[in-house]
mmCIF file of C-alpha atoms in Angstrom:
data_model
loop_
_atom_site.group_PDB
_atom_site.id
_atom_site.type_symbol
_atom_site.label_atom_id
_atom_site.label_comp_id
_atom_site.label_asym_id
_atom_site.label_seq_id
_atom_site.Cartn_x
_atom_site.Cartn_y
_atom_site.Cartn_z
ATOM 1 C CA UNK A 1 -34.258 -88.629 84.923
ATOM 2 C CA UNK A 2 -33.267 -86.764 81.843
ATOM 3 C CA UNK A 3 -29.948 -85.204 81.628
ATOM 4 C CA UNK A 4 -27.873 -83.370 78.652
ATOM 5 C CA UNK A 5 -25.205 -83.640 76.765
ATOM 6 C CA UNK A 6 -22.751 -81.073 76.212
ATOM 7 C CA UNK A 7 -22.610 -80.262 71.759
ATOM 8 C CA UNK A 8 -21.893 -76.744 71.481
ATOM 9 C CA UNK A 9 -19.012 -76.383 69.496
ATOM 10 C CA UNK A 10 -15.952 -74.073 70.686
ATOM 11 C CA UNK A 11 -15.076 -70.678 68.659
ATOM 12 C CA UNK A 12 -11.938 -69.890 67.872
ATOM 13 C CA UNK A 13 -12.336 -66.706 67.294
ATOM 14 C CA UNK A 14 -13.269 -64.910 71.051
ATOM 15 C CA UNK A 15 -12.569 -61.308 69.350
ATOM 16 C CA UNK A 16 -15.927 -60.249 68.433
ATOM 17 C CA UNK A 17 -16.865 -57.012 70.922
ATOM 18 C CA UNK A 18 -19.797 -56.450 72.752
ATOM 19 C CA UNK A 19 -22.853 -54.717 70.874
ATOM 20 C CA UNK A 20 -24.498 -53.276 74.290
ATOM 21 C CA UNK A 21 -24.375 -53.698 78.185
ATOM 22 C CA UNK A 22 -24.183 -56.576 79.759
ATOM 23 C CA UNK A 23 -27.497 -57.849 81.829
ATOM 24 C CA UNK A 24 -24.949 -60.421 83.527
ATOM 25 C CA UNK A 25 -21.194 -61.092 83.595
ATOM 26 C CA UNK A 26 -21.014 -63.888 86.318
ATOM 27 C CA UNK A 27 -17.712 -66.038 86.961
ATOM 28 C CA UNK A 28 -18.565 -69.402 88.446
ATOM 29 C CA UNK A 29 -16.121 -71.161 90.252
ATOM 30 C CA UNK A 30 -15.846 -74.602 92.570
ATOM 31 C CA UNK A 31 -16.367 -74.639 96.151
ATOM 32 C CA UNK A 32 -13.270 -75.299 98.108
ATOM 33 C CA UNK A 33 -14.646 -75.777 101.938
ATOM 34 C CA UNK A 34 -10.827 -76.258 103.390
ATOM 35 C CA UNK A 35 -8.519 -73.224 103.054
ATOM 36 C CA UNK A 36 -4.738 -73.968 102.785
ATOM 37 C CA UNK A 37 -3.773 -73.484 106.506
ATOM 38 C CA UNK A 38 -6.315 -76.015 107.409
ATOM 39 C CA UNK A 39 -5.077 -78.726 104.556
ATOM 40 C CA UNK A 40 -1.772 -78.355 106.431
ATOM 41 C CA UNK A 41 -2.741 -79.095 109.987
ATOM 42 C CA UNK A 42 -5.273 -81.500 108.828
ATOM 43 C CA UNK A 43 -2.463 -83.095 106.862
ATOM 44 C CA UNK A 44 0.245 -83.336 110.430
ATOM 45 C CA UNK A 45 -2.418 -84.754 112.628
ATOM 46 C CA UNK A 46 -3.000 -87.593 109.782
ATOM 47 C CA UNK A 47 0.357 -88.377 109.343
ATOM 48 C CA UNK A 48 1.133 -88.312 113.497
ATOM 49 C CA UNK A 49 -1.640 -90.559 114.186
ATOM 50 C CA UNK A 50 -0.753 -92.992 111.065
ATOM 51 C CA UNK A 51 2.661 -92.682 112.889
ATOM 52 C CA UNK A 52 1.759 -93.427 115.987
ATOM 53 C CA UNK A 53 -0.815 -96.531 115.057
ATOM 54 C CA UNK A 54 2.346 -97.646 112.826
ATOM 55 C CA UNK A 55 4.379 -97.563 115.294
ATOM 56 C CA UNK A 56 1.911 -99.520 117.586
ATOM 57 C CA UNK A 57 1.605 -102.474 115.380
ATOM 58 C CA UNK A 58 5.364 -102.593 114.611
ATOM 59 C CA UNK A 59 5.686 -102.702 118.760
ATOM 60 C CA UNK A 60 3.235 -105.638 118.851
ATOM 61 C CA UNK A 61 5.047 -107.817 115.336
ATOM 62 C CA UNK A 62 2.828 -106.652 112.748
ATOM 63 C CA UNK A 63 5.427 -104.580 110.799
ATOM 64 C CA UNK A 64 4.445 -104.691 107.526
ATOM 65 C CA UNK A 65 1.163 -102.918 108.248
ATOM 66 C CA UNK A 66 3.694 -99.634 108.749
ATOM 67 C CA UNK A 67 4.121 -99.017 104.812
ATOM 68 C CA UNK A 68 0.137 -99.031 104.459
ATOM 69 C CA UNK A 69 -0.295 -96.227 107.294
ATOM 70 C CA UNK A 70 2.367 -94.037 105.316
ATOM 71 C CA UNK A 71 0.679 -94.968 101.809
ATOM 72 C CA UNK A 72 -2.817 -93.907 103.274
ATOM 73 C CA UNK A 73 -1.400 -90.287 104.040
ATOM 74 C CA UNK A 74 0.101 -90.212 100.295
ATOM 75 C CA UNK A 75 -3.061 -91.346 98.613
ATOM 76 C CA UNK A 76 -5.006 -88.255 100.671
ATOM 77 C CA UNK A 77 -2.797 -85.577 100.092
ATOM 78 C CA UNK A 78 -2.629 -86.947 96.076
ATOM 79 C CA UNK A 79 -6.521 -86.787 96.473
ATOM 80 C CA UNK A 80 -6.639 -83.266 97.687
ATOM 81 C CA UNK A 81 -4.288 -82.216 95.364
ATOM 82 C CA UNK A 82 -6.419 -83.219 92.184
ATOM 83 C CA UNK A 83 -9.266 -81.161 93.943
ATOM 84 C CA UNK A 84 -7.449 -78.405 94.609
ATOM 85 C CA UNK A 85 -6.214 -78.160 90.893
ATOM 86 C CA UNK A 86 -9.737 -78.687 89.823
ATOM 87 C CA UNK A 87 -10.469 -75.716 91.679
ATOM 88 C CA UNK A 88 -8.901 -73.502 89.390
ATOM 89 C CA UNK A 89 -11.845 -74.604 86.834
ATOM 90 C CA UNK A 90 -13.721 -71.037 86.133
ATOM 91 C CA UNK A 91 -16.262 -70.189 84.084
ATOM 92 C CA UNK A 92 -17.321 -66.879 82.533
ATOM 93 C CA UNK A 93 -21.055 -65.887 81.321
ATOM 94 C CA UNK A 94 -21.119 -62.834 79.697
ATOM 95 C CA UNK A 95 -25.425 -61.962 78.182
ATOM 96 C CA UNK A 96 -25.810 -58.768 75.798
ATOM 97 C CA UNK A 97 -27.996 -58.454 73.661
ATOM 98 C CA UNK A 98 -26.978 -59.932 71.102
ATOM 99 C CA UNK A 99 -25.217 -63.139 72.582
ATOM 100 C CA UNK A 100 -24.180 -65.210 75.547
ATOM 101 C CA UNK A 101 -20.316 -65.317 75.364
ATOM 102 C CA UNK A 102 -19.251 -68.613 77.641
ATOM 103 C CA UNK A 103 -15.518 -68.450 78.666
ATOM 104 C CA UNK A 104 -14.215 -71.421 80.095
ATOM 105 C CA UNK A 105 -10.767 -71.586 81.784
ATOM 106 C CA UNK A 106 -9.327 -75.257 82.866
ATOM 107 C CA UNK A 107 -7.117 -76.078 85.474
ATOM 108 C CA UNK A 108 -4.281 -76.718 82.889
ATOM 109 C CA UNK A 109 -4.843 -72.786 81.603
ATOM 110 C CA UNK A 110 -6.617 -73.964 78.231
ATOM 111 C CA UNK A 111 -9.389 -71.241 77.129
ATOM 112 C CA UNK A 112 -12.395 -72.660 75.457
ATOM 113 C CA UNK A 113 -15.046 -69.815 74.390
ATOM 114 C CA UNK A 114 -17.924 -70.077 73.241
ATOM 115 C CA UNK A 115 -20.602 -67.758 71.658
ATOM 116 C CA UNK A 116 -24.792 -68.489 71.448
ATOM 117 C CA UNK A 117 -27.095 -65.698 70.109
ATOM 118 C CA UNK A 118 -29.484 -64.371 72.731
ATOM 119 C CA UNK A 119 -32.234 -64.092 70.875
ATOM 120 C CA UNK A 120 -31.834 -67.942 70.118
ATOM 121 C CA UNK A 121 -31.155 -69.057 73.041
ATOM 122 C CA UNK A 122 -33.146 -71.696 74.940
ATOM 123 C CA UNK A 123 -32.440 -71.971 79.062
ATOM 124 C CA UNK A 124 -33.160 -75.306 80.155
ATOM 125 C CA UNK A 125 -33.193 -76.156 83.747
ATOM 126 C CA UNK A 126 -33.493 -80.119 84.169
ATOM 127 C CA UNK A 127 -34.163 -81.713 87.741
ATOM 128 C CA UNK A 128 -34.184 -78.467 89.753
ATOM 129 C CA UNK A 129 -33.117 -78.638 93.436
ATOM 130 C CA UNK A 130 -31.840 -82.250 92.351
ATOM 131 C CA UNK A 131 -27.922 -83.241 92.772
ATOM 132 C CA UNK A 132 -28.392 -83.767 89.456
ATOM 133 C CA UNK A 133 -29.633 -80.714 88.308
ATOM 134 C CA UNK A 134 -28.498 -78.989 85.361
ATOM 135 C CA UNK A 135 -28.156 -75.586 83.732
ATOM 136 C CA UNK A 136 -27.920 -75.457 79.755
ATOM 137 C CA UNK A 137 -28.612 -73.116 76.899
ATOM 138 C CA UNK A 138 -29.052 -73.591 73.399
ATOM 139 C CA UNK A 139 -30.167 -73.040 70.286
ATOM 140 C CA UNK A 140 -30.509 -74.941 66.866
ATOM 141 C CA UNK A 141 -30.423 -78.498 68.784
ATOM 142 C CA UNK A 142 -26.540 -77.527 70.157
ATOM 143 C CA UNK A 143 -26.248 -77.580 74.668
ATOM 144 C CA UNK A 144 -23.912 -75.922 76.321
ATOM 145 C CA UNK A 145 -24.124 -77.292 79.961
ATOM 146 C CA UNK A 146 -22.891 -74.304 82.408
ATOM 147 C CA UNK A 147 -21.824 -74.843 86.433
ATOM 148 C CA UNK A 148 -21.714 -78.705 86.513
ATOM 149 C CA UNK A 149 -19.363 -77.951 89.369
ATOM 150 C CA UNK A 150 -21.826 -76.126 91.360
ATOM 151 C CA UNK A 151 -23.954 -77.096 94.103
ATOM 152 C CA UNK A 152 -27.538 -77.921 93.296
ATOM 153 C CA UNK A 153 -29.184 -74.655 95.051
ATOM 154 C CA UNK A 154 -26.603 -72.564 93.313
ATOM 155 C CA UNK A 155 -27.492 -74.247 89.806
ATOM 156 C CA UNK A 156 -31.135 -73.019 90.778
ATOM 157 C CA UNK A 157 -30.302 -70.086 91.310
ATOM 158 C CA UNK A 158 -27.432 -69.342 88.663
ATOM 159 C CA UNK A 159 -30.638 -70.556 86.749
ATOM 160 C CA UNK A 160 -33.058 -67.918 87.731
ATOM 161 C CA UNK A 161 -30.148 -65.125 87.184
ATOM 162 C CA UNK A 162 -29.320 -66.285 84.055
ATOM 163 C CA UNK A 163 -33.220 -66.325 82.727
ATOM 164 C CA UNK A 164 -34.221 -62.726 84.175
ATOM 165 C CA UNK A 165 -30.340 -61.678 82.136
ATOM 166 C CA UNK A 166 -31.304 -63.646 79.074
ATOM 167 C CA UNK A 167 -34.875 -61.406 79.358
ATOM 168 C CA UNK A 168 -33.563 -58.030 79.843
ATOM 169 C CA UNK A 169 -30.978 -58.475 77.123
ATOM 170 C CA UNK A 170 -33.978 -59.280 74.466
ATOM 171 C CA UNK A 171 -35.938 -56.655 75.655
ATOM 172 C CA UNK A 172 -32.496 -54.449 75.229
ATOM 173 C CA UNK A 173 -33.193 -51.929 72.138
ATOM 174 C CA UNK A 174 -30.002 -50.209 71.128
ATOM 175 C CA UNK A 175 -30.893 -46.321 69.765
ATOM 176 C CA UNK A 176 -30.268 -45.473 66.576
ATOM 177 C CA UNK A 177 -27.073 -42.859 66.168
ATOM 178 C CA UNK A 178 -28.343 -39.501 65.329
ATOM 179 C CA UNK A 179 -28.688 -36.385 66.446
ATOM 180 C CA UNK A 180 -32.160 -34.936 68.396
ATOM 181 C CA UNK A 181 -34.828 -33.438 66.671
ATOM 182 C CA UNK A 182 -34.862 -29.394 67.122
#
């Protein structure tokens, strides 16, 4: 089972423009499966039926099982919490022609960018359709793993979209300025 590890080293400097089109400019994001609303009522019908057990077992003598049934709904309202914070995680692939501009945006707000040449760059798809699959480029002996976050069929195919961008950008030839021939 091989994996990667991540040794691309951040740029400071994200102000270098664009030389061309872009063949992709994809933002990847978590999946969040339980909208707000739902967190909410899911939340009330935990805590009413940790209540109401609590409640049950201080009615038959067994009251200090009460604090547990109040810590349990703490501990899973803590736990969503975290994920919904790591839900803000995005990442943004950017493939010209002449590089692959990775922006990566943490829940905290930190920025990270960096910036692989596309005519260097190696995709490497490990374990496809695996839950360990992952997605890296490189070049020189440096990975950048991208979508770790991402389910396994969408690593396959943010995979295949990010080969057939990684192609069309190489095969990209920017025209010479000039005028036409009379």
């Amino acid at each position: 089972m091989a994996s990667l590890v991540e040794t691309w080293p951040a740029s400071s400097d994200g102000s270098e423009e664009a030389t061309g089109p872009f063949t992709m400019d994809a933002e990847l994001a978590p999946n969040r499966s339980l909208p707000n609303p739902a967190f909410t009522v899911l939340m009330l019908t935990l805590a009413a039926v940790s209540f109401f057990s609590g409640i049950l077992f201080v009615s038959m003598g067994a009251w200090p099982v009460m604090p547990f049934f109040g810590l349990d709904v703490l501990l899973v309202w803590l736990a969503f919490r975290v994920s919904y914070r790591d839900g803000r995680m995005r990442e943004y692939v950017r493939v010209d022609a002449r590089d692959i501009e990775v922006t990566r945006q943490h829940p905290t707000g930190h920025v990270r960018r960096y910036r692989l040449p596309t005519g260097w760059a190696m995709l490497q798809h490990l374990n496809a359709g695996k839950h360990d699959a992952q997605v890296a480029i490189g070049s020189h002996g440096r990975w950048l793993v991208l979508g770790s976050f991402l389910s396994p069929k969408e690593r396959d195919e943010f995979a295949a979209a990010l080969g057939a961008a990684i192609d069309v950008a190489r095969r990209f030839q920017p025209q010479e300025p000039g005028g036409e021939l009379a």
